[in-house]
Amino acid sequence: MTTALSRSWEHAVVTGGAGFVGSHLCAALLDAGAAVTCVDDFCTGRPENISPLLERPGFTLVQANVAERLRIKRRPDLVLHFASPASPADYLRLPLHTMETGSLGTRNALELARSSRARFVLASTSEVYGDPQQNPQDERYWGNVNPVGPRSVYDEAKRFGEALTTAHADTHGTDTCIVRLFNTYGPRMRGHDGRAVPTFVRQALAGEPLTVTGDGRQTRSLCYVDDTVRGILAAAAHGMRGPVNIGNPTEITMLDLARLVVELAGSASEIRFIERPVDDPAVRCPDITLARDKLGWEPQVRAEEGLRRTIAWFREDGTDD
């Protein structure tokens, strides 16, 4: 299935544009003919993610903390707010920064969109569903979230960002959209960021034991980054407000994922079970009916192929952060 975009963009601002998903968005927008301003403070984003883009016509880098200021010289017609620490290792290390980016940063990005009359897209997350009591999760599900747990700085920042985005649209008529991303993976992830795929790949390539938490029966739904980017841009072009789930509805247990990575990497690594983190969700699977029906979107890259591409990238570019 292909996604037909109904809008094109002249100038897009991508906050968090040097991050994992953000850098892929910047490249896709440039490929589509848009000028792109990437805003990043590099607290978790990496210069090497965007270094191939620096010489491309229409690409501008602004180093700034979006929670403090967001000054863009050229008026955009699209604002994609993707700034935020997103991995457990990062948001546990930067709890206040995570919450400020989700609150003050979202406000600043919304104000840029409102004053420019631009389309605004908020990167939300499946974490707004918490440890769900409904599986799969559709957009009407309110979630099961611990507001004071160790993961709350990220979960609640995203939930607040969704509420602020909704209020901005209702109060000011800002043209907004909320996308809830599920377990995106692929090239440019950091080997030590704490998420399952890069952790397993790094360990497998180093011949280390793959550390599976708990009994490994908890599930995730892996969406390759190219598919995620297509879904985000389809939602931006459509004009829908959302929220809309962007993810792969095929679940895999963490134990099966670890075994698959070992197989695809040709590794001799063993599996080692470690303690499961507090509030770690037992299941994670998106209902993508809305994305299929409204956007004509669904993921195309199967897990085996996406993992092969990811492993190949880690082999070539190294596994160090």
PDB file of C-alpha atoms in Angstrom:
ATOM      1  CA  MET A   1       0.000   0.000   0.000  1.00  0.00           C
ATOM      2  CA  THR A   2       1.282   3.461  -0.848  1.00  0.00           C
ATOM      3  CA  THR A   3       0.258   6.752   0.712  1.00  0.00           C
ATOM      4  CA  ALA A   4      -0.830   9.589  -1.547  1.00  0.00           C
ATOM      5  CA  LEU A   5       0.073  12.957  -0.037  1.00  0.00           C
ATOM      6  CA  SER A   6      -2.450  15.724  -0.608  1.00  0.00           C
ATOM      7  CA  ARG A   7      -0.177  18.627   0.389  1.00  0.00           C
ATOM      8  CA  SER A   8       3.368  19.696  -0.274  1.00  0.00           C
ATOM      9  CA  TRP A   9       5.460  21.993   1.875  1.00  0.00           C
ATOM     10  CA  GLU A  10       7.706  24.958   1.100  1.00  0.00           C
ATOM     11  CA  HIS A  11       9.433  25.273   4.487  1.00  0.00           C
ATOM     12  CA  ALA A  12       9.264  22.848   7.384  1.00  0.00           C
ATOM     13  CA  VAL A  13      10.654  23.327  10.887  1.00  0.00           C
ATOM     14  CA  VAL A  14      11.614  20.079  12.634  1.00  0.00           C
ATOM     15  CA  THR A  15      12.365  20.390  16.343  1.00  0.00           C
ATOM     16  CA  GLY A  16      14.570  17.564  17.512  1.00  0.00           C
ATOM     17  CA  GLY A  17      15.699  17.288  13.916  1.00  0.00           C
ATOM     18  CA  ALA A  18      19.093  15.822  14.803  1.00  0.00           C
ATOM     19  CA  GLY A  19      17.472  12.960  16.688  1.00  0.00           C
ATOM     20  CA  PHE A  20      16.706   9.490  15.421  1.00  0.00           C
ATOM     21  CA  VAL A  21      13.247  10.025  13.891  1.00  0.00           C
ATOM     22  CA  GLY A  22      13.754  13.763  13.388  1.00  0.00           C
ATOM     23  CA  SER A  23      16.791  13.330  11.149  1.00  0.00           C
ATOM     24  CA  HIS A  24      14.922  10.876   8.936  1.00  0.00           C
ATOM     25  CA  LEU A  25      12.061  13.382   8.711  1.00  0.00           C
ATOM     26  CA  CYS A  26      14.458  16.150   7.682  1.00  0.00           C
ATOM     27  CA  ALA A  27      15.880  14.001   4.892  1.00  0.00           C
ATOM     28  CA  ALA A  28      12.436  12.929   3.648  1.00  0.00           C
ATOM     29  CA  LEU A  29      11.201  16.521   3.524  1.00  0.00           C
ATOM     30  CA  LEU A  30      14.294  17.660   1.635  1.00  0.00           C
ATOM     31  CA  ASP A  31      13.791  14.795  -0.813  1.00  0.00           C
ATOM     32  CA  ALA A  32      10.211  16.007  -1.324  1.00  0.00           C
ATOM     33  CA  GLY A  33      11.437  19.495  -2.272  1.00  0.00           C
ATOM     34  CA  ALA A  34      10.854  21.382   0.986  1.00  0.00           C
ATOM     35  CA  ALA A  35      13.307  23.681   2.682  1.00  0.00           C
ATOM     36  CA  VAL A  36      13.994  22.413   6.201  1.00  0.00           C
ATOM     37  CA  THR A  37      15.075  24.155   9.385  1.00  0.00           C
ATOM     38  CA  CYS A  38      16.349  21.660  11.951  1.00  0.00           C
ATOM     39  CA  VAL A  39      16.223  22.832  15.580  1.00  0.00           C
ATOM     40  CA  ASP A  40      18.156  20.810  18.155  1.00  0.00           C
ATOM     41  CA  ASP A  41      20.124  21.412  21.349  1.00  0.00           C
ATOM     42  CA  PHE A  42      22.022  18.106  20.928  1.00  0.00           C
ATOM     43  CA  CYS A  43      21.234  16.878  24.427  1.00  0.00           C
ATOM     44  CA  THR A  44      20.335  13.542  22.804  1.00  0.00           C
ATOM     45  CA  GLY A  45      20.449  14.309  19.073  1.00  0.00           C
ATOM     46  CA  ARG A  46      23.737  13.717  17.261  1.00  0.00           C
ATOM     47  CA  PRO A  47      25.535  15.970  14.756  1.00  0.00           C
ATOM     48  CA  GLU A  48      26.424  12.933  12.625  1.00  0.00           C
ATOM     49  CA  ASN A  49      22.719  12.249  12.057  1.00  0.00           C
ATOM     50  CA  ILE A  50      22.401  15.440  10.032  1.00  0.00           C
ATOM     51  CA  SER A  51      25.957  15.897   8.754  1.00  0.00           C
ATOM     52  CA  PRO A  52      24.988  14.545   5.290  1.00  0.00           C
ATOM     53  CA  LEU A  53      22.263  17.213   5.123  1.00  0.00           C
ATOM     54  CA  LEU A  54      24.389  20.271   5.919  1.00  0.00           C
ATOM     55  CA  GLU A  55      25.497  20.796   2.341  1.00  0.00           C
ATOM     56  CA  ARG A  56      22.091  20.196   0.807  1.00  0.00           C
ATOM     57  CA  PRO A  57      20.278  23.249  -0.578  1.00  0.00           C
ATOM     58  CA  GLY A  58      17.467  24.433   1.658  1.00  0.00           C
ATOM     59  CA  PHE A  59      18.749  22.888   4.889  1.00  0.00           C
ATOM     60  CA  THR A  60      19.382  25.116   7.910  1.00  0.00           C
ATOM     61  CA  LEU A  61      20.531  24.099  11.384  1.00  0.00           C
ATOM     62  CA  VAL A  62      19.534  26.128  14.441  1.00  0.00           C
ATOM     63  CA  GLN A  63      21.089  25.001  17.719  1.00  0.00           C
ATOM     64  CA  ALA A  64      18.627  25.939  20.457  1.00  0.00           C
ATOM     65  CA  ASN A  65      16.645  24.577  23.378  1.00  0.00           C
ATOM     66  CA  VAL A  66      13.011  24.787  22.265  1.00  0.00           C
ATOM     67  CA  ALA A  67      11.868  25.176  25.875  1.00  0.00           C
ATOM     68  CA  GLU A  68      13.763  28.468  26.084  1.00  0.00           C
ATOM     69  CA  ARG A  69      13.278  30.020  22.667  1.00  0.00           C
ATOM     70  CA  LEU A  70      12.265  29.210  19.120  1.00  0.00           C
ATOM     71  CA  ARG A  71      13.234  31.967  16.699  1.00  0.00           C
ATOM     72  CA  ILE A  72      12.985  31.073  13.031  1.00  0.00           C
ATOM     73  CA  LYS A  73      13.858  33.682  10.404  1.00  0.00           C
ATOM     74  CA  ARG A  74      11.812  32.240   7.561  1.00  0.00           C
ATOM     75  CA  ARG A  75       8.110  31.627   8.027  1.00  0.00           C
ATOM     76  CA  PRO A  76       7.284  27.902   7.903  1.00  0.00           C
ATOM     77  CA  ASP A  77       4.145  26.258   6.589  1.00  0.00           C
ATOM     78  CA  LEU A  78       4.817  23.064   8.585  1.00  0.00           C
ATOM     79  CA  VAL A  79       6.086  22.654  12.167  1.00  0.00           C
ATOM     80  CA  LEU A  80       6.955  19.141  13.325  1.00  0.00           C
ATOM     81  CA  HIS A  81       7.587  19.060  17.079  1.00  0.00           C
ATOM     82  CA  PHE A  82       9.819  16.040  17.690  1.00  0.00           C
ATOM     83  CA  ALA A  83      12.135  17.453  20.340  1.00  0.00           C
ATOM     84  CA  SER A  84      12.281  15.302  23.470  1.00  0.00           C
ATOM     85  CA  PRO A  85      14.489  12.720  25.106  1.00  0.00           C
ATOM     86  CA  ALA A  86      12.685   9.529  24.083  1.00  0.00           C
ATOM     87  CA  SER A  87      14.639   6.585  25.464  1.00  0.00           C
ATOM     88  CA  PRO A  88      14.544   5.434  29.098  1.00  0.00           C
ATOM     89  CA  ALA A  89      18.258   6.070  29.495  1.00  0.00           C
ATOM     90  CA  ASP A  90      17.794   9.668  28.372  1.00  0.00           C
ATOM     91  CA  TYR A  91      14.609  10.743  30.110  1.00  0.00           C
ATOM     92  CA  LEU A  92      15.702   9.158  33.384  1.00  0.00           C
ATOM     93  CA  ARG A  93      18.948  11.119  33.089  1.00  0.00           C
ATOM     94  CA  LEU A  94      17.177  14.333  32.035  1.00  0.00           C
ATOM     95  CA  PRO A  95      13.816  14.307  33.850  1.00  0.00           C
ATOM     96  CA  LEU A  96      13.255  18.066  34.152  1.00  0.00           C
ATOM     97  CA  HIS A  97      14.507  18.759  30.647  1.00  0.00           C
ATOM     98  CA  THR A  98      12.106  16.116  29.338  1.00  0.00           C
ATOM     99  CA  MET A  99       9.142  17.721  31.059  1.00  0.00           C
ATOM    100  CA  GLU A 100      10.140  21.252  30.041  1.00  0.00           C
ATOM    101  CA  THR A 101      10.497  20.172  26.412  1.00  0.00           C
ATOM    102  CA  GLY A 102       7.055  18.559  26.523  1.00  0.00           C
ATOM    103  CA  SER A 103       5.439  21.608  28.101  1.00  0.00           C
ATOM    104  CA  LEU A 104       7.306  24.862  27.377  1.00  0.00           C
ATOM    105  CA  GLY A 105       8.819  23.465  24.200  1.00  0.00           C
ATOM    106  CA  THR A 106       5.428  22.379  22.911  1.00  0.00           C
ATOM    107  CA  ARG A 107       4.010  25.807  23.734  1.00  0.00           C
ATOM    108  CA  ASN A 108       6.795  27.554  21.822  1.00  0.00           C
ATOM    109  CA  ALA A 109       6.393  25.274  18.809  1.00  0.00           C
ATOM    110  CA  LEU A 110       2.618  25.810  18.832  1.00  0.00           C
ATOM    111  CA  GLU A 111       3.081  29.575  18.970  1.00  0.00           C
ATOM    112  CA  LEU A 112       5.427  29.419  15.982  1.00  0.00           C
ATOM    113  CA  ALA A 113       2.819  27.447  14.055  1.00  0.00           C
ATOM    114  CA  ARG A 114      -0.023  29.788  15.072  1.00  0.00           C
ATOM    115  CA  SER A 115       1.844  32.986  14.212  1.00  0.00           C
ATOM    116  CA  SER A 116       2.969  31.504  10.880  1.00  0.00           C
ATOM    117  CA  ARG A 117      -0.413  29.922  10.090  1.00  0.00           C
ATOM    118  CA  ALA A 118       1.458  26.671   9.672  1.00  0.00           C
ATOM    119  CA  ARG A 119       0.373  23.079  10.050  1.00  0.00           C
ATOM    120  CA  PHE A 120       1.567  21.672  13.401  1.00  0.00           C
ATOM    121  CA  VAL A 121       2.325  18.015  14.138  1.00  0.00           C
ATOM    122  CA  LEU A 122       3.037  16.811  17.677  1.00  0.00           C
ATOM    123  CA  ALA A 123       5.100  13.669  18.105  1.00  0.00           C
ATOM    124  CA  SER A 124       3.313  11.811  20.864  1.00  0.00           C
ATOM    125  CA  THR A 125       3.888   8.215  21.851  1.00  0.00           C
ATOM    126  CA  SER A 126       2.330   4.891  22.706  1.00  0.00           C
ATOM    127  CA  GLU A 127       3.558   5.602  26.234  1.00  0.00           C
ATOM    128  CA  VAL A 128       0.448   7.737  26.766  1.00  0.00           C
ATOM    129  CA  TYR A 129      -1.375   4.384  27.081  1.00  0.00           C
ATOM    130  CA  GLY A 130       0.924   3.346  29.954  1.00  0.00           C
ATOM    131  CA  ASP A 131       0.688  -0.320  30.911  1.00  0.00           C
ATOM    132  CA  PRO A 132      -2.514  -0.870  28.931  1.00  0.00           C
ATOM    133  CA  GLN A 133      -5.455  -2.927  30.072  1.00  0.00           C
ATOM    134  CA  GLN A 134      -6.742  -2.962  26.483  1.00  0.00           C
ATOM    135  CA  ASN A 135      -4.925  -4.701  23.639  1.00  0.00           C
ATOM    136  CA  PRO A 136      -4.559  -3.592  20.927  1.00  0.00           C
ATOM    137  CA  GLN A 137      -4.774   0.081  21.856  1.00  0.00           C
ATOM    138  CA  ASP A 138      -6.984   2.370  19.794  1.00  0.00           C
ATOM    139  CA  GLU A 139      -7.047   6.147  19.997  1.00  0.00           C
ATOM    140  CA  ARG A 140     -10.153   6.197  22.209  1.00  0.00           C
ATOM    141  CA  TYR A 141      -8.411   4.307  25.012  1.00  0.00           C
ATOM    142  CA  TRP A 142      -7.466   6.642  27.893  1.00  0.00           C
ATOM    143  CA  GLY A 143      -4.597   4.556  29.182  1.00  0.00           C
ATOM    144  CA  ASN A 144      -3.311   3.205  32.491  1.00  0.00           C
ATOM    145  CA  VAL A 145      -0.463   5.501  33.517  1.00  0.00           C
ATOM    146  CA  ASN A 146       1.368   5.976  36.819  1.00  0.00           C
ATOM    147  CA  PRO A 147       1.779   9.783  37.139  1.00  0.00           C
ATOM    148  CA  VAL A 148       4.550   9.538  39.755  1.00  0.00           C
ATOM    149  CA  GLY A 149       6.467   6.466  38.569  1.00  0.00           C
ATOM    150  CA  PRO A 150       9.983   6.474  37.077  1.00  0.00           C
ATOM    151  CA  ARG A 151       8.608   6.639  33.526  1.00  0.00           C
ATOM    152  CA  SER A 152       6.171   9.454  34.333  1.00  0.00           C
ATOM    153  CA  VAL A 153       8.466  12.292  33.271  1.00  0.00           C
ATOM    154  CA  TYR A 154       8.160  11.099  29.674  1.00  0.00           C
ATOM    155  CA  ASP A 155       4.618   9.697  29.768  1.00  0.00           C
ATOM    156  CA  GLU A 156       3.097  12.760  31.416  1.00  0.00           C
ATOM    157  CA  ALA A 157       5.092  15.229  29.327  1.00  0.00           C
ATOM    158  CA  LYS A 158       3.589  13.663  26.217  1.00  0.00           C
ATOM    159  CA  ARG A 159       0.096  13.517  27.716  1.00  0.00           C
ATOM    160  CA  PHE A 160       0.364  17.195  28.662  1.00  0.00           C
ATOM    161  CA  GLY A 161       1.650  17.994  25.186  1.00  0.00           C
ATOM    162  CA  GLU A 162      -1.442  16.350  23.695  1.00  0.00           C
ATOM    163  CA  ALA A 163      -3.720  18.355  26.017  1.00  0.00           C
ATOM    164  CA  LEU A 164      -1.912  21.612  25.216  1.00  0.00           C
ATOM    165  CA  THR A 165      -2.062  20.935  21.490  1.00  0.00           C
ATOM    166  CA  THR A 166      -5.788  20.251  21.719  1.00  0.00           C
ATOM    167  CA  ALA A 167      -6.391  23.399  23.766  1.00  0.00           C
ATOM    168  CA  HIS A 168      -4.372  25.489  21.315  1.00  0.00           C
ATOM    169  CA  ALA A 169      -6.415  24.222  18.391  1.00  0.00           C
ATOM    170  CA  ASP A 170      -9.681  24.835  20.219  1.00  0.00           C
ATOM    171  CA  THR A 171      -8.723  28.310  21.477  1.00  0.00           C
ATOM    172  CA  HIS A 172      -6.707  29.758  18.603  1.00  0.00           C
ATOM    173  CA  GLY A 173      -7.781  27.610  15.671  1.00  0.00           C
ATOM    174  CA  THR A 174      -4.212  26.364  15.207  1.00  0.00           C
ATOM    175  CA  ASP A 175      -4.022  23.687  12.517  1.00  0.00           C
ATOM    176  CA  THR A 176      -2.779  20.775  14.622  1.00  0.00           C
ATOM    177  CA  CYS A 177      -2.271  17.037  14.426  1.00  0.00           C
ATOM    178  CA  ILE A 178      -1.206  14.492  17.052  1.00  0.00           C
ATOM    179  CA  VAL A 179       0.609  11.317  15.995  1.00  0.00           C
ATOM    180  CA  ARG A 180       1.210   8.531  18.511  1.00  0.00           C
ATOM    181  CA  LEU A 181       4.322   6.606  17.520  1.00  0.00           C
ATOM    182  CA  PHE A 182       4.832   2.949  18.484  1.00  0.00           C
ATOM    183  CA  ASN A 183       8.327   1.521  18.938  1.00  0.00           C
ATOM    184  CA  THR A 184      10.071   2.967  15.906  1.00  0.00           C
ATOM    185  CA  TYR A 185      13.478   1.433  15.136  1.00  0.00           C
ATOM    186  CA  GLY A 186      16.143   1.582  12.447  1.00  0.00           C
ATOM    187  CA  PRO A 187      19.455   3.187  11.478  1.00  0.00           C
ATOM    188  CA  ARG A 188      20.751   6.102  13.595  1.00  0.00           C
ATOM    189  CA  MET A 189      19.551   4.691  16.893  1.00  0.00           C
ATOM    190  CA  ARG A 190      22.152   4.871  19.650  1.00  0.00           C
ATOM    191  CA  GLY A 191      23.503   1.581  20.894  1.00  0.00           C
ATOM    192  CA  HIS A 192      23.286   2.529  24.556  1.00  0.00           C
ATOM    193  CA  ASP A 193      19.973   4.406  24.550  1.00  0.00           C
ATOM    194  CA  GLY A 194      18.216   1.672  26.536  1.00  0.00           C
ATOM    195  CA  ARG A 195      15.649   0.595  23.958  1.00  0.00           C
ATOM    196  CA  ALA A 196      15.344  -3.054  23.038  1.00  0.00           C
ATOM    197  CA  VAL A 197      16.357  -3.119  19.374  1.00  0.00           C
ATOM    198  CA  PRO A 198      19.624  -1.124  19.588  1.00  0.00           C
ATOM    199  CA  THR A 199      20.526  -2.814  22.862  1.00  0.00           C
ATOM    200  CA  PHE A 200      20.054  -6.297  21.416  1.00  0.00           C
ATOM    201  CA  VAL A 201      21.856  -5.435  18.169  1.00  0.00           C
ATOM    202  CA  ARG A 202      24.810  -3.897  19.991  1.00  0.00           C
ATOM    203  CA  GLN A 203      25.096  -6.889  22.298  1.00  0.00           C
ATOM    204  CA  ALA A 204      24.760  -9.435  19.500  1.00  0.00           C
ATOM    205  CA  LEU A 205      27.430  -7.797  17.358  1.00  0.00           C
ATOM    206  CA  ALA A 206      29.777  -7.602  20.345  1.00  0.00           C
ATOM    207  CA  GLY A 207      29.178 -11.248  21.246  1.00  0.00           C
ATOM    208  CA  GLU A 208      27.729 -10.247  24.599  1.00  0.00           C
ATOM    209  CA  PRO A 209      24.693 -11.877  26.247  1.00  0.00           C
ATOM    210  CA  LEU A 210      21.420 -10.276  25.196  1.00  0.00           C
ATOM    211  CA  THR A 211      19.765  -8.905  28.341  1.00  0.00           C
ATOM    212  CA  VAL A 212      16.056  -9.703  28.303  1.00  0.00           C
ATOM    213  CA  THR A 213      14.061  -8.199  31.162  1.00  0.00           C
ATOM    214  CA  GLY A 214      11.676 -10.305  33.232  1.00  0.00           C
ATOM    215  CA  ASP A 215      10.647 -13.536  31.555  1.00  0.00           C
ATOM    216  CA  GLY A 216      10.664 -11.927  28.102  1.00  0.00           C
ATOM    217  CA  ARG A 217       6.983 -12.510  27.448  1.00  0.00           C
ATOM    218  CA  GLN A 218       6.142  -8.793  27.324  1.00  0.00           C
ATOM    219  CA  THR A 219       5.396  -7.615  23.788  1.00  0.00           C
ATOM    220  CA  ARG A 220       6.222  -4.656  21.582  1.00  0.00           C
ATOM    221  CA  SER A 221       5.189  -3.728  18.045  1.00  0.00           C
ATOM    222  CA  LEU A 222       8.146  -2.671  15.935  1.00  0.00           C
ATOM    223  CA  CYS A 223       7.730  -0.118  13.152  1.00  0.00           C
ATOM    224  CA  TYR A 224      10.657   0.527  10.825  1.00  0.00           C
ATOM    225  CA  VAL A 225      11.610   4.201  10.659  1.00  0.00           C
ATOM    226  CA  ASP A 226      10.851   4.607   6.936  1.00  0.00           C
ATOM    227  CA  ASP A 227       7.290   3.443   7.566  1.00  0.00           C
ATOM    228  CA  THR A 228       6.937   5.757  10.557  1.00  0.00           C
ATOM    229  CA  VAL A 229       8.112   8.752   8.526  1.00  0.00           C
ATOM    230  CA  ARG A 230       5.625   7.955   5.757  1.00  0.00           C
ATOM    231  CA  GLY A 231       2.841   7.808   8.335  1.00  0.00           C
ATOM    232  CA  ILE A 232       3.825  11.100   9.955  1.00  0.00           C
ATOM    233  CA  LEU A 233       3.949  12.945   6.641  1.00  0.00           C
ATOM    234  CA  ALA A 234       0.673  11.371   5.541  1.00  0.00           C
ATOM    235  CA  ALA A 235      -1.007  12.638   8.724  1.00  0.00           C
ATOM    236  CA  ALA A 236       0.510  16.091   8.208  1.00  0.00           C
ATOM    237  CA  ALA A 237      -0.716  16.244   4.624  1.00  0.00           C
ATOM    238  CA  HIS A 238      -4.187  14.897   5.364  1.00  0.00           C
ATOM    239  CA  GLY A 239      -5.264  17.689   7.689  1.00  0.00           C
ATOM    240  CA  MET A 240      -6.630  15.408  10.413  1.00  0.00           C
ATOM    241  CA  ARG A 241      -6.333  16.460  14.076  1.00  0.00           C
ATOM    242  CA  GLY A 242      -5.853  13.003  15.509  1.00  0.00           C
ATOM    243  CA  PRO A 243      -4.616  11.541  17.664  1.00  0.00           C
ATOM    244  CA  VAL A 244      -3.707   8.796  15.241  1.00  0.00           C
ATOM    245  CA  ASN A 245      -1.627   5.689  15.947  1.00  0.00           C
ATOM    246  CA  ILE A 246       1.400   5.184  13.706  1.00  0.00           C
ATOM    247  CA  GLY A 247       2.880   1.760  14.326  1.00  0.00           C
ATOM    248  CA  ASN A 248       3.017  -1.873  13.318  1.00  0.00           C
ATOM    249  CA  PRO A 249       0.097  -4.014  14.559  1.00  0.00           C
ATOM    250  CA  THR A 250       2.234  -7.165  14.640  1.00  0.00           C
ATOM    251  CA  GLU A 251       3.378  -7.976  18.183  1.00  0.00           C
ATOM    252  CA  ILE A 252       6.583  -9.753  19.121  1.00  0.00           C
ATOM    253  CA  THR A 253       7.754 -10.852  22.557  1.00  0.00           C
ATOM    254  CA  MET A 254      11.053  -9.504  23.813  1.00  0.00           C
ATOM    255  CA  LEU A 255      12.431 -13.040  24.047  1.00  0.00           C
ATOM    256  CA  ASP A 256      11.507 -13.781  20.424  1.00  0.00           C
ATOM    257  CA  LEU A 257      12.987 -10.444  19.369  1.00  0.00           C
ATOM    258  CA  ALA A 258      16.261 -11.250  21.101  1.00  0.00           C
ATOM    259  CA  ARG A 259      16.418 -14.661  19.419  1.00  0.00           C
ATOM    260  CA  LEU A 260      15.655 -13.111  16.018  1.00  0.00           C
ATOM    261  CA  VAL A 261      18.415 -10.517  16.388  1.00  0.00           C
ATOM    262  CA  VAL A 262      20.913 -13.231  17.326  1.00  0.00           C
ATOM    263  CA  GLU A 263      19.903 -15.226  14.244  1.00  0.00           C
ATOM    264  CA  LEU A 264      20.005 -12.297  11.812  1.00  0.00           C
ATOM    265  CA  ALA A 265      23.314 -11.039  13.191  1.00  0.00           C
ATOM    266  CA  GLY A 266      24.886 -14.481  12.917  1.00  0.00           C
ATOM    267  CA  SER A 267      25.869 -14.125  16.550  1.00  0.00           C
ATOM    268  CA  ALA A 268      26.782 -16.746  19.119  1.00  0.00           C
ATOM    269  CA  SER A 269      25.420 -14.610  21.956  1.00  0.00           C
ATOM    270  CA  GLU A 270      23.330 -16.210  24.667  1.00  0.00           C
ATOM    271  CA  ILE A 271      20.205 -14.851  26.333  1.00  0.00           C
ATOM    272  CA  ARG A 272      20.486 -13.551  29.897  1.00  0.00           C
ATOM    273  CA  PHE A 273      17.425 -12.611  31.934  1.00  0.00           C
ATOM    274  CA  ILE A 274      17.596  -9.533  34.161  1.00  0.00           C
ATOM    275  CA  GLU A 275      15.179  -7.698  36.425  1.00  0.00           C
ATOM    276  CA  ARG A 276      12.255  -6.055  34.688  1.00  0.00           C
ATOM    277  CA  PRO A 277      11.988  -2.247  35.100  1.00  0.00           C
ATOM    278  CA  VAL A 278       9.245  -0.700  37.211  1.00  0.00           C
ATOM    279  CA  ASP A 279       6.034   0.034  35.244  1.00  0.00           C
ATOM    280  CA  ASP A 280       7.361  -1.717  32.149  1.00  0.00           C
ATOM    281  CA  PRO A 281       4.286  -2.291  29.925  1.00  0.00           C
ATOM    282  CA  ALA A 282       3.223  -5.925  29.492  1.00  0.00           C
ATOM    283  CA  VAL A 283       1.827  -5.355  25.996  1.00  0.00           C
ATOM    284  CA  ARG A 284       2.139  -2.749  23.297  1.00  0.00           C
ATOM    285  CA  CYS A 285       0.193  -3.023  20.048  1.00  0.00           C
ATOM    286  CA  PRO A 286      -1.503  -0.305  18.000  1.00  0.00           C
ATOM    287  CA  ASP A 287      -4.908  -0.500  16.420  1.00  0.00           C
ATOM    288  CA  ILE A 288      -4.168   1.286  13.116  1.00  0.00           C
ATOM    289  CA  THR A 289      -7.687   1.215  11.694  1.00  0.00           C
ATOM    290  CA  LEU A 290      -7.834   5.020  11.695  1.00  0.00           C
ATOM    291  CA  ALA A 291      -4.510   5.374   9.869  1.00  0.00           C
ATOM    292  CA  ARG A 292      -5.555   2.761   7.301  1.00  0.00           C
ATOM    293  CA  ASP A 293      -8.992   4.263   6.710  1.00  0.00           C
ATOM    294  CA  LYS A 294      -8.120   7.968   6.749  1.00  0.00           C
ATOM    295  CA  LEU A 295      -4.525   8.039   5.527  1.00  0.00           C
ATOM    296  CA  GLY A 296      -4.304   4.924   3.383  1.00  0.00           C
ATOM    297  CA  TRP A 297      -1.225   4.058   5.435  1.00  0.00           C
ATOM    298  CA  GLU A 298       0.108   0.872   6.911  1.00  0.00           C
ATOM    299  CA  PRO A 299       3.648  -0.400   7.510  1.00  0.00           C
ATOM    300  CA  GLN A 300       5.380  -2.123   4.603  1.00  0.00           C
ATOM    301  CA  VAL A 301       8.728  -3.263   6.041  1.00  0.00           C
ATOM    302  CA  ARG A 302       8.590  -6.626   7.798  1.00  0.00           C
ATOM    303  CA  ALA A 303      10.516  -7.046  11.050  1.00  0.00           C
ATOM    304  CA  GLU A 304      13.107  -9.383   9.533  1.00  0.00           C
ATOM    305  CA  GLU A 305      13.944  -6.926   6.753  1.00  0.00           C
ATOM    306  CA  GLY A 306      13.971  -3.901   9.032  1.00  0.00           C
ATOM    307  CA  LEU A 307      16.223  -5.650  11.514  1.00  0.00           C
ATOM    308  CA  ARG A 308      18.601  -6.723   8.733  1.00  0.00           C
ATOM    309  CA  ARG A 309      18.915  -3.095   7.614  1.00  0.00           C
ATOM    310  CA  THR A 310      19.420  -1.953  11.200  1.00  0.00           C
ATOM    311  CA  ILE A 311      22.065  -4.585  11.912  1.00  0.00           C
ATOM    312  CA  ALA A 312      23.880  -3.683   8.687  1.00  0.00           C
ATOM    313  CA  TRP A 313      23.935  -0.020   9.713  1.00  0.00           C
ATOM    314  CA  PHE A 314      25.314  -0.867  13.146  1.00  0.00           C
ATOM    315  CA  ARG A 315      28.020  -3.035  11.557  1.00  0.00           C
ATOM    316  CA  GLU A 316      29.142  -0.190   9.311  1.00  0.00           C
ATOM    317  CA  ASP A 317      28.717   2.778  11.656  1.00  0.00           C
ATOM    318  CA  GLY A 318      29.665   1.158  14.931  1.00  0.00           C
ATOM    319  CA  THR A 319      27.704   0.591  18.102  1.00  0.00           C
ATOM    320  CA  ASP A 320      29.098   3.368  20.304  1.00  0.00           C
ATOM    321  CA  ASP A 321      26.913   6.322  21.280  1.00  0.00           C
TER     322      ASP A 321
END
